[in-house]
CSV table of C-alpha atoms and ligand atoms in Angstrom, one decimal:
chain,number,residue,atom,x,y,z
A,1,MET,CA,20.2,-2.3,17.2
A,2,SER,CA,21.7,-2.8,20.1
A,3,ILE,CA,22.1,-6.2,21.1
A,4,GLY,CA,23.6,-6.0,24.2
A,5,HIS,CA,20.6,-3.9,24.9
A,6,THR,CA,18.2,-6.6,23.4
A,7,LEU,CA,20.1,-9.8,25.2
A,8,LEU,CA,20.4,-8.1,28.8
A,9,GLY,CA,15.9,-7.5,28.2
A,10,LEU,CA,15.5,-11.2,27.5
A,11,LEU,CA,17.3,-12.0,31.2
A,12,GLU,CA,14.9,-10.2,32.4
A,13,SER,CA,12.3,-12.9,32.9
A,14,GLY,CA,14.9,-15.2,34.2
A,15,PRO,CA,18.3,-16.8,33.9
A,16,ARG,CA,19.5,-18.3,30.5
A,17,HIS,CA,22.2,-20.0,29.1
A,18,GLY,CA,24.1,-18.4,26.3
A,19,TYR,CA,22.2,-20.9,23.6
A,20,ASP,CA,19.0,-20.2,25.1
A,21,LEU,CA,19.9,-16.8,24.4
A,22,LYS,CA,21.2,-17.2,20.8
A,23,ARG,CA,17.7,-19.2,20.0
A,24,ALA,CA,15.5,-16.5,21.9
A,25,PHE,CA,16.8,-13.5,20.5
A,26,ASP,CA,17.1,-15.3,16.6
A,27,GLU,CA,13.5,-16.4,17.2
A,28,LYS,CA,11.9,-12.6,17.9
A,29,PHE,CA,14.0,-10.3,16.5
A,30,GLY,CA,16.6,-12.3,13.9
A,31,HIS,CA,14.4,-12.6,11.0
A,32,ASP,CA,16.8,-12.1,8.7
A,33,ARG,CA,20.4,-11.9,10.3
A,34,PRO,CA,20.7,-14.7,13.1
A,35,LEU,CA,23.3,-14.1,16.0
A,36,HIS,CA,26.6,-15.9,15.1
A,37,TYR,CA,28.0,-17.3,18.8
A,38,GLY,CA,30.7,-15.0,18.6
A,39,GLN,CA,29.0,-11.7,19.0
A,40,VAL,CA,26.3,-13.6,21.9
A,41,TYR,CA,29.8,-14.6,23.4
A,42,SER,CA,31.9,-10.8,23.3
A,43,THR,CA,28.4,-9.5,24.1
A,44,MET,CA,28.0,-11.7,27.5
A,45,SER,CA,32.1,-10.8,28.1
A,46,ARG,CA,31.0,-6.8,27.6
A,47,LEU,CA,27.5,-7.0,29.8
A,48,LEU,CA,29.9,-9.5,32.3
A,49,LYS,CA,32.4,-6.9,32.7
A,50,ASN,CA,29.8,-4.0,33.1
A,51,GLY,CA,28.6,-5.3,35.6
A,52,LEU,CA,25.5,-5.3,33.8
A,53,VAL,CA,25.1,-9.8,34.1
A,54,VAL,CA,26.7,-12.1,36.3
A,55,VAL,CA,27.2,-15.7,35.8
A,56,ASP,CA,24.4,-18.3,37.4
A,57,GLY,CA,26.0,-21.1,36.7
A,58,ILE,CA,27.7,-23.1,34.3
A,59,GLU,CA,26.9,-27.0,32.7
A,60,ALA,CA,29.7,-29.8,33.4
A,61,GLY,CA,32.1,-30.2,30.5
A,62,GLY,CA,30.4,-27.0,28.4
A,63,GLY,CA,32.0,-24.1,26.7
A,64,PRO,CA,31.2,-21.1,27.5
A,65,GLU,CA,27.5,-21.1,25.6
A,66,ARG,CA,26.7,-23.4,28.4
A,67,LYS,CA,27.4,-20.5,31.0
A,68,ARG,CA,23.9,-19.6,32.5
A,69,TYR,CA,23.9,-15.7,32.7
A,70,ALA,CA,21.9,-14.0,35.2
A,71,ILE,CA,20.7,-10.1,34.8
A,72,THR,CA,21.7,-7.5,38.0
A,73,GLU,CA,19.8,-4.9,39.5
A,74,ALA,CA,22.3,-2.1,37.2
A,75,GLY,CA,21.7,-4.6,34.0
A,76,ILE,CA,17.7,-3.8,34.7
A,77,THR,CA,18.1,0.0,34.9
A,78,ASP,CA,20.4,0.1,32.1
A,79,VAL,CA,17.3,-1.5,29.8
A,80,ALA,CA,15.1,0.8,31.8
A,81,GLN,CA,16.9,3.6,30.6
A,82,TRP,CA,17.7,2.5,26.9
A,83,LEU,CA,13.3,1.3,26.1
A,84,ALA,CA,13.1,5.6,27.7
A,85,THR,CA,15.2,7.0,25.4
A,86,PRO,CA,14.3,7.5,22.2
A,87,GLU,CA,16.4,7.0,19.1
A,88,LYS,CA,17.4,9.3,17.0
A,89,PRO,CA,15.5,10.4,14.1
A,90,GLU,CA,17.8,9.1,11.1
A,91,PRO,CA,17.2,11.6,7.9
A,92,TYR,CA,18.2,7.7,6.1
A,93,LEU,CA,18.2,8.9,2.3
A,94,GLN,CA,17.5,12.4,1.7
A,95,SER,CA,21.1,13.5,1.7
A,96,THR,CA,22.6,10.9,-1.2
A,97,LEU,CA,19.4,12.2,-2.7
A,98,TYR,CA,19.0,15.7,-2.7
A,99,THR,CA,22.8,15.8,-3.6
A,100,LYS,CA,21.7,13.2,-6.5
A,101,VAL,CA,19.1,16.0,-7.6
A,102,VAL,CA,21.2,18.9,-7.2
A,103,LEU,CA,24.3,16.9,-9.0
A,104,ALA,CA,21.6,16.1,-11.9
A,105,LEU,CA,20.4,19.5,-12.2
A,106,LEU,CA,24.0,20.9,-12.2
A,107,THR,CA,25.3,18.7,-14.8
A,108,GLY,CA,22.0,18.5,-17.5
A,109,ARG,CA,21.0,15.8,-17.3
A,110,GLY,CA,17.1,14.1,-16.3
A,111,ALA,CA,16.4,15.2,-12.7
A,112,ALA,CA,13.1,14.3,-13.1
A,113,GLU,CA,13.8,11.0,-15.2
A,114,LEU,CA,15.7,10.6,-11.4
A,115,LEU,CA,13.2,10.9,-9.0
A,116,ASP,CA,10.7,8.7,-11.9
A,117,THR,CA,13.0,6.1,-11.0
A,118,GLN,CA,13.6,5.8,-7.7
A,119,ARG,CA,9.9,6.2,-7.0
A,120,ALA,CA,9.6,3.2,-9.2
A,121,GLU,CA,12.1,1.4,-7.3
A,122,HIS,CA,10.6,2.1,-3.9
A,123,LEU,CA,7.7,1.4,-4.4
A,124,ARG,CA,9.0,-1.7,-5.9
A,125,LEU,CA,10.7,-2.3,-2.7
A,126,MET,CA,6.8,-1.5,-0.7
A,127,ARG,CA,4.7,-4.3,-2.9
A,128,GLU,CA,7.7,-6.8,-1.8
A,129,LEU,CA,7.2,-5.5,1.4
A,130,THR,CA,3.3,-5.8,1.4
A,131,ARG,CA,3.2,-9.4,-0.3
A,132,ARG,CA,5.4,-10.4,2.4
A,133,LYS,CA,3.0,-8.5,5.6
A,134,LYS,CA,0.3,-10.5,3.9
A,135,ASP,CA,1.4,-13.7,4.3
A,136,GLY,CA,3.3,-13.5,7.4
A,137,ASP,CA,2.4,-12.9,11.4
A,138,LEU,CA,1.6,-10.5,13.6
A,139,ALA,CA,5.6,-9.8,13.8
A,140,ASP,CA,6.2,-9.8,10.3
A,141,GLN,CA,2.9,-7.3,10.0
A,142,LEU,CA,4.3,-4.6,12.8
A,143,ILE,CA,7.9,-4.8,11.3
A,144,CYS,CA,7.2,-4.5,7.4
A,145,ASP,CA,4.4,-1.6,8.4
A,146,HIS,CA,7.6,0.0,10.0
A,147,ALA,CA,9.7,-0.2,6.9
A,148,LEU,CA,6.3,1.0,4.6
A,149,PHE,CA,5.9,4.0,6.0
A,150,HIS,CA,9.5,4.9,6.2
A,151,LEU,CA,9.0,4.2,2.6
A,152,GLU,CA,6.3,6.1,2.4
A,153,ALA,CA,8.0,9.1,3.5
A,154,ASP,CA,10.7,9.3,1.3
A,155,LEU,CA,8.5,8.4,-1.3
A,156,ARG,CA,6.4,12.2,-0.6
A,157,TRP,CA,9.8,13.6,-0.7
A,158,LEU,CA,10.5,12.4,-4.1
A,159,GLU,CA,7.0,13.8,-5.6
A,160,LEU,CA,7.4,16.8,-3.1
A,161,THR,CA,10.6,17.5,-5.1
A,162,ALA,CA,9.3,16.6,-8.2
A,163,ALA,CA,7.1,19.0,-8.4
A,164,ARG,CA,9.2,22.0,-7.0
A,165,LEU,CA,12.5,20.9,-9.8
A,166,ASP,CA,11.7,23.9,-11.8
A,167,ARG,CA,12.1,26.4,-8.6
A,168,LEU,CA,15.3,24.2,-7.3
A,169,ALA,CA,17.0,24.7,-10.5
A,170,GLU,CA,16.6,27.8,-10.6
A,171,GLU,CA,17.7,28.4,-7.1
A,172,ILE,CA,20.8,26.2,-8.1
A,173,ARG,CA,21.7,28.4,-11.2
A,174,ARG,CA,22.6,31.3,-9.1
B,1,MET,CA,3.6,-9.5,-21.2
B,2,THR,CA,1.4,-10.9,-24.4
B,3,ALA,CA,-1.9,-11.0,-23.1
B,4,THR,CA,-4.1,-8.5,-24.7
B,5,PRO,CA,-5.1,-6.1,-22.2
B,6,LEU,CA,-9.2,-5.9,-21.3
B,7,LEU,CA,-9.2,-2.5,-21.8
B,8,ARG,CA,-7.1,-0.1,-23.4
B,9,ALA,CA,-7.3,3.8,-23.7
B,10,VAL,CA,-4.8,5.7,-26.5
B,11,GLY,CA,-4.8,8.9,-27.0
B,12,LEU,CA,-7.0,10.4,-24.3
B,13,ALA,CA,-7.4,14.3,-24.7
B,14,LYS,CA,-10.5,16.3,-22.2
B,15,THR,CA,-11.0,19.8,-21.9
B,16,TYR,CA,-13.2,21.7,-19.5
B,17,GLY,CA,-13.1,25.2,-19.9
B,18,PRO,CA,-9.8,26.2,-20.6
B,19,THR,CA,-8.4,23.7,-18.7
B,20,PRO,CA,-7.0,20.5,-20.2
B,21,ALA,CA,-7.7,17.5,-18.1
B,22,LEU,CA,-6.2,14.8,-20.5
B,23,ALA,CA,-4.2,16.0,-23.1
B,24,GLY,CA,-2.6,12.3,-24.4
B,25,ALA,CA,-2.9,9.4,-22.1
B,26,ASP,CA,-2.6,6.1,-22.7
B,27,PHE,CA,-3.3,3.3,-20.3
B,28,SER,CA,-4.4,-0.5,-20.6
B,29,ILE,CA,-4.9,-3.4,-18.3
B,30,ARG,CA,-5.1,-6.8,-18.4
B,31,ALA,CA,-8.0,-8.9,-16.5
B,32,GLY,CA,-7.2,-9.8,-12.6
B,33,GLU,CA,-4.7,-7.0,-13.2
B,34,VAL,CA,-4.6,-4.1,-10.6
B,35,VAL,CA,-3.3,-1.2,-11.2
B,36,ALA,CA,-2.7,2.0,-9.6
B,37,VAL,CA,-2.8,5.3,-11.2
B,38,MET,CA,-1.1,8.0,-9.3
B,39,GLY,CA,0.4,11.8,-9.6
B,40,PRO,CA,0.0,14.7,-7.9
B,41,SER,CA,-3.7,16.6,-7.5
B,42,GLY,CA,-5.1,17.8,-10.2
B,43,SER,CA,-3.6,16.0,-13.3
B,44,GLY,CA,-6.4,14.2,-14.1
B,45,LYS,CA,-6.5,11.4,-12.5
B,46,SER,CA,-10.2,11.1,-11.6
B,47,THR,CA,-10.8,12.2,-15.0
B,48,LEU,CA,-8.9,9.2,-16.9
B,49,LEU,CA,-10.6,7.5,-14.8
B,50,HIS,CA,-14.1,8.6,-15.5
B,51,CYS,CA,-13.2,8.1,-19.3
B,52,LEU,CA,-12.1,4.8,-18.7
B,53,ALA,CA,-14.9,3.8,-17.6
B,54,GLY,CA,-17.6,5.5,-19.7
B,55,ILE,CA,-18.9,8.0,-17.4
B,56,VAL,CA,-16.8,11.0,-19.3
B,57,ARG,CA,-16.4,11.1,-23.1
B,58,PRO,CA,-13.0,12.2,-24.0
B,59,ASP,CA,-13.0,15.4,-26.6
B,60,ALA,CA,-9.7,12.3,-28.6
B,61,GLY,CA,-8.5,9.3,-28.2
B,62,THR,CA,-10.3,5.8,-28.0
B,63,ILE,CA,-10.7,3.3,-25.5
B,64,THR,CA,-11.3,-0.5,-26.3
B,65,TYR,CA,-13.5,-2.5,-23.9
B,66,ASP,CA,-13.1,-6.3,-24.5
B,67,GLY,CA,-12.9,-5.8,-28.7
B,68,ARG,CA,-16.0,-3.3,-28.4
B,69,GLU,CA,-15.0,0.5,-29.1
B,70,LEU,CA,-16.0,2.3,-26.3
B,71,THR,CA,-16.0,5.9,-27.4
B,72,ALA,CA,-18.6,4.5,-30.4
B,73,LEU,CA,-21.3,3.0,-28.4
B,74,SER,CA,-24.2,5.3,-27.7
B,75,ASP,CA,-25.2,6.5,-24.4
B,76,GLY,CA,-27.6,4.1,-23.6
B,77,ALA,CA,-25.2,1.0,-24.5
B,78,ARG,CA,-22.5,2.6,-22.9
B,79,SER,CA,-24.0,3.1,-19.2
B,80,SER,CA,-25.6,-1.0,-19.7
B,81,LEU,CA,-22.2,-1.9,-20.0
B,82,ARG,CA,-21.5,-0.4,-16.9
B,83,ARG,CA,-24.1,-2.0,-15.1
B,84,THR,CA,-23.0,-5.5,-15.8
B,85,ASP,CA,-19.2,-5.3,-16.6
B,86,PHE,CA,-18.3,-2.8,-14.5
B,87,GLY,CA,-18.2,-2.4,-9.9
B,88,PHE,CA,-17.5,1.4,-8.9
B,89,VAL,CA,-15.8,2.6,-5.2
B,90,PHE,CA,-15.4,6.2,-4.6
B,91,GLN,CA,-13.5,7.9,-1.8
B,92,PHE,CA,-16.8,8.4,0.2
B,93,GLY,CA,-18.9,5.7,-0.2
B,94,GLN,CA,-21.6,7.2,-2.0
B,95,LEU,CA,-24.3,4.8,-0.2
B,96,VAL,CA,-27.9,5.5,-0.7
B,97,PRO,CA,-28.9,7.0,2.9
B,98,GLU,CA,-32.7,5.7,3.0
B,99,LEU,CA,-31.5,2.2,2.1
B,100,THR,CA,-29.5,-0.4,4.5
B,101,CYS,CA,-27.1,-1.6,3.7
B,102,VAL,CA,-27.7,-5.0,2.3
B,103,GLU,CA,-30.5,-2.7,-0.4
B,104,ASN,CA,-27.2,-0.9,-0.9
B,105,VAL,CA,-25.4,-4.2,-1.5
B,106,ALA,CA,-27.9,-5.5,-3.6
B,107,LEU,CA,-29.1,-2.6,-5.6
B,108,PRO,CA,-26.6,-3.0,-8.9
B,109,LEU,CA,-28.1,-6.3,-9.1
B,110,ARG,CA,-31.7,-4.9,-8.5
B,111,LEU,CA,-31.2,-2.5,-11.6
B,112,ASN,CA,-29.8,-5.5,-13.7
B,113,GLY,CA,-33.3,-6.8,-13.2
B,114,GLU,CA,-33.1,-9.7,-10.3
B,115,LYS,CA,-35.7,-10.4,-8.2
B,116,ARG,CA,-35.1,-8.9,-4.1
B,117,LYS,CA,-35.1,-12.0,-2.8
B,118,ALA,CA,-32.2,-13.6,-4.2
B,119,ALA,CA,-30.3,-10.2,-5.0
B,120,GLU,CA,-30.2,-9.6,-1.2
B,121,ALA,CA,-28.6,-13.0,-0.8
B,122,ARG,CA,-26.1,-12.5,-3.2
B,123,ALA,CA,-25.8,-8.7,-0.6
B,124,VAL,CA,-25.7,-10.7,2.5
B,125,GLU,CA,-23.3,-13.4,1.0
B,126,TRP,CA,-20.0,-10.1,-0.1
B,127,LEU,CA,-21.2,-8.2,3.1
B,128,ALA,CA,-20.0,-11.6,5.1
B,129,ARG,CA,-16.9,-11.9,3.0
B,130,LEU,CA,-16.0,-8.5,3.4
B,131,GLU,CA,-17.1,-8.8,6.8
B,132,VAL,CA,-19.6,-6.5,7.6
B,133,ASP,CA,-22.5,-8.8,7.6
B,134,ASP,CA,-23.7,-7.3,11.1
B,135,THR,CA,-24.4,-3.9,8.9
B,136,ALA,CA,-27.1,-5.3,6.8
B,137,ALA,CA,-29.7,-4.4,8.8
B,138,LYS,CA,-28.7,-0.6,9.4
B,139,ARG,CA,-28.5,2.3,6.9
B,140,PRO,CA,-25.4,4.0,6.1
B,141,GLY,CA,-25.6,6.9,8.8
B,142,GLU,CA,-25.7,4.4,11.6
B,143,ILE,CA,-22.2,2.9,10.6
B,144,SER,CA,-18.8,4.0,10.7
B,145,GLY,CA,-16.6,5.1,7.7
B,146,GLY,CA,-14.3,2.2,7.6
B,147,GLN,CA,-17.6,-0.1,7.6
B,148,GLY,CA,-19.5,1.9,5.0
B,149,GLN,CA,-16.5,1.6,2.9
B,150,ARG,CA,-16.4,-2.0,2.9
B,151,VAL,CA,-20.5,-2.4,2.5
B,152,ALA,CA,-19.3,0.0,-0.9
B,153,VAL,CA,-16.8,-2.4,-2.3
B,154,ALA,CA,-19.1,-5.2,-1.0
B,155,ARG,CA,-21.7,-3.6,-3.9
B,156,ALA,CA,-18.9,-2.9,-6.7
B,157,LEU,CA,-18.3,-6.6,-5.8
B,158,VAL,CA,-21.9,-8.1,-6.1
B,159,THR,CA,-22.5,-8.1,-9.4
B,160,SER,CA,-18.9,-9.7,-10.7
B,161,PRO,CA,-17.8,-7.1,-12.7
B,162,ARG,CA,-14.9,-7.6,-14.6
B,163,VAL,CA,-13.2,-4.3,-13.9
B,164,ILE,CA,-13.4,-2.3,-10.7
B,165,PHE,CA,-12.8,1.6,-10.9
B,166,ALA,CA,-11.8,2.8,-7.1
B,167,ASP,CA,-11.0,5.9,-7.1
B,168,GLU,CA,-9.4,6.8,-3.8
B,169,PRO,CA,-11.1,4.2,-2.0
B,170,THR,CA,-9.2,4.3,1.3
B,171,GLY,CA,-9.2,8.6,0.9
B,172,ALA,CA,-11.4,9.0,4.6
B,173,LEU,CA,-9.8,5.9,6.4
B,174,ASP,CA,-7.0,5.7,8.9
B,175,SER,CA,-4.6,3.1,8.5
B,176,LEU,CA,-5.7,-0.2,9.5
B,177,ASN,CA,-8.9,0.3,8.0
B,178,GLY,CA,-7.1,1.3,5.2
B,179,GLU,CA,-5.0,-1.8,4.5
B,180,ARG,CA,-8.4,-3.8,5.6
B,181,VAL,CA,-10.1,-2.5,2.1
B,182,MET,CA,-7.3,-2.7,-0.2
B,183,ARG,CA,-6.6,-6.7,1.5
B,184,LEU,CA,-10.5,-7.5,1.0
B,185,LEU,CA,-10.5,-5.5,-2.6
B,186,THR,CA,-7.8,-7.3,-4.2
B,187,ASP,CA,-8.0,-10.5,-2.9
B,188,ALA,CA,-12.0,-10.6,-4.1
B,189,SER,CA,-11.1,-9.3,-7.3
B,190,ARG,CA,-8.3,-12.2,-7.1
B,191,ASP,CA,-10.8,-14.7,-6.9
B,192,THR,CA,-13.3,-13.6,-9.5
B,193,GLY,CA,-10.6,-12.2,-11.7
B,194,ALA,CA,-11.2,-8.8,-11.9
B,195,ALA,CA,-9.4,-6.0,-13.1
B,196,VAL,CA,-8.7,-3.3,-10.4
B,197,VAL,CA,-8.0,0.5,-11.9
B,198,LEU,CA,-6.7,2.2,-8.7
B,199,VAL,CA,-6.7,5.7,-8.6
B,200,THR,CA,-4.7,6.7,-5.3
B,201,HIS,CA,-1.9,9.1,-3.8
B,202,GLU,CA,-0.8,6.9,-0.8
B,203,ALA,CA,1.9,4.8,-1.8
B,204,ARG,CA,0.8,2.5,0.7
B,205,VAL,CA,-2.9,1.3,-1.0
B,206,ALA,CA,-0.2,1.5,-4.6
B,207,ALA,CA,1.6,-1.1,-2.9
B,208,TYR,CA,-1.6,-3.3,-3.4
B,209,SER,CA,-1.0,-3.1,-7.4
B,210,ASP,CA,0.6,-4.9,-9.6
B,211,ARG,CA,2.0,-2.2,-11.1
B,212,GLU,CA,1.8,1.9,-11.2
B,213,ILE,CA,1.3,4.0,-13.9
B,214,VAL,CA,2.3,8.1,-12.9
B,215,VAL,CA,-0.3,10.7,-14.3
B,216,ARG,CA,1.6,14.5,-14.6
B,217,ASP,CA,-0.2,17.3,-16.5
B,218,GLY,CA,-2.7,15.3,-17.8
B,219,SER,CA,-0.4,12.8,-19.6
B,220,VAL,CA,0.7,9.4,-18.9
B,221,ARG,CA,2.3,7.1,-20.9
B,222,ASP,CA,1.9,3.8,-20.4
B,223,ALA,CA,5.1,2.1,-20.1
B,224,GLU,CA,4.8,-1.4,-20.8
B,225,TRP,CA,2.6,-1.1,-23.7
B,226,ALA,CA,4.1,2.2,-25.0
B,227,ALA,CA,4.9,1.0,-28.8
C,1,LIG,N1,-16.3,18.4,-14.3
C,1,LIG,C1,-15.4,19.3,-14.6
C,1,LIG,N2,-15.6,20.5,-14.3
C,1,LIG,C2,-14.2,21.5,-15.2
C,1,LIG,N3,-13.2,21.1,-14.7
C,1,LIG,C3,-12.8,20.1,-14.5
C,1,LIG,C4,-13.5,19.0,-14.1
C,1,LIG,N4,-13.3,17.9,-13.3
C,1,LIG,C5,-11.7,17.8,-13.5
C,1,LIG,N5,-11.1,19.0,-13.9
C,1,LIG,C6,-10.8,20.0,-13.7
C,1,LIG,O1,-9.6,18.6,-14.8
C,1,LIG,C7,-8.3,19.0,-14.2
C,1,LIG,C8,-7.8,17.5,-13.9
C,1,LIG,O2,-9.1,16.7,-12.4
C,1,LIG,P1,-9.0,15.2,-12.1
C,1,LIG,O3,-10.1,15.5,-10.7
C,1,LIG,O4,-9.0,14.5,-13.4
C,1,LIG,O5,-7.6,15.5,-11.3
C,1,LIG,P2,-6.9,14.3,-9.9
C,1,LIG,O6,-5.2,14.0,-10.9
C,1,LIG,O7,-8.2,13.7,-9.8
C,1,LIG,O8,-6.6,15.3,-8.4
C,1,LIG,P3,-7.1,15.1,-7.2
C,1,LIG,O9,-5.9,14.1,-7.1
C,1,LIG,O10,-7.1,16.2,-6.5
C,1,LIG,O11,-8.5,14.0,-6.9
C,1,LIG,C9,-8.0,19.6,-13.0
C,1,LIG,O12,-7.4,21.1,-13.4
C,1,LIG,C10,-9.6,19.9,-12.6
C,1,LIG,O13,-9.9,21.6,-12.1
C,2,LIG,MG1,-9.4,12.8,-8.2
C-alpha cells in the first residue's frame, strides 16, 4: 500500500498535524500495523520536497510532529491519479505452488498430498477470517472479505490442479 | 477430541447401476458441530448426505445415530426419525408452492401432529429469527431466492432437529445472501446445539464450519476418527 498517497488523501479534508495524521491513519487503515512516527516524517518530508504538501504552521516548542501540513493542488492531482490507476493483479502464490507441485511430481513425492495440505491450510485461515469478520465492524468485514475472496481463488486453483495432476505428471515427464 | 459422535458412518458403499457413487466412506459428527463436506462434482457428496440422513440405504457399511443402528431400522422407523430428529435444506428451497411461507415452515410440525395454531406460532418465531417474517403470508412464488432460502432454513430448524443436513444451501444465492444464510444457519445451530452436515463446493461457505472432509471418487477418510 502507498502510505504517501494515503496520508495525502487524509489531508484532502483539511490541514493536519503529523501526530494527527498518524492517529487517523492507524484508526482507519493500521489495523494490524500502526505507522511509526519515523515513517510519517520521512513520508511527509518526501511529499514536501515533491511539492505535494506545504507546511501550514508549526506549534510552539514542538518537534516535527507539531508541524501542520496542507495538501497542494499537485497533491490533490496525485491522489486522483493514484485512485484512477488500477493495481497490478498479483499472481501471488501460484508460482510458488506450481513450482512445488512440479517438483513433487518430478521427485516422485505425493503431489496430491501437497495440494491437500495446502487446501487445509487455506481453509484454516479462511475460518479464522470468517470468525474475525463475525465479531468485527463493517471495516473489518470488508478487509476480511477481500482476503477471503483471494484465498478462495487460490483454493479453486488448487482443486483444478488436483483434478489435472495425472495429465500434468505425463506432460512434465515427456 | 473424545466426545462420542452423534452420527457415525463406517465403510459406506453405494452403487447406482454400474456407477459406484460411494466406495468406502467414513464420517462422523458430534452434537453442535458443523462439518463441511467438500469435493469435486460427482464425487459422492450428496449420496453420502442421503445415506447419513436415512434417505438412501447404502449397499454396505454401518451408520449409527445416537446409539441406534440406522441401517437396521425399518423404513417406517427411519422416516419417523427423519421427521423428529433431522432437518433438511437443499440448493433450491423446495418449498411447497401452494402453501404460504408460514404454512411451509409449520408443515414439519403439523406432520408431527401439532395443532395448526401452535405450529404456526412457532413458525412465525422462526421466520422472525431468520429475518423474513414479512414473507409469512406470501407464497414461495412471490418472494426472492434469498428470502426463500431463509424460509427453508426456518423450516429445517422449526422442529429443533439434532442434525441439520444442508446440500449446497447457498448454491443459488449471491455472495451477500449466501453469507447471510450461512450466518443465520450456523448461529441457529450453535444456539440449539444442532449438528450441521454442510455439503458445499464453495470454500467461503465451508469456512463457516468447524472442520471439513473431502470426498474423492466416493471415498472419504475422516481424519479425526480414523482408527
Ligand atoms: N439416483 C441416482 N441414480 C443414478 N446415479 C446416481 C444417482 N445419484 C447419484 N448418482 C451418481 O453417483 C455419483 C455421485 O453423485 P453425487 O450426486 O453423490 O455427487 P456430488 O458429489 O453430490 O456431485 P455435485 O457436486 O455435482 O452435486 C455420480 O456419478 C452420479 O451420477
Ligand atoms: Mg450433490
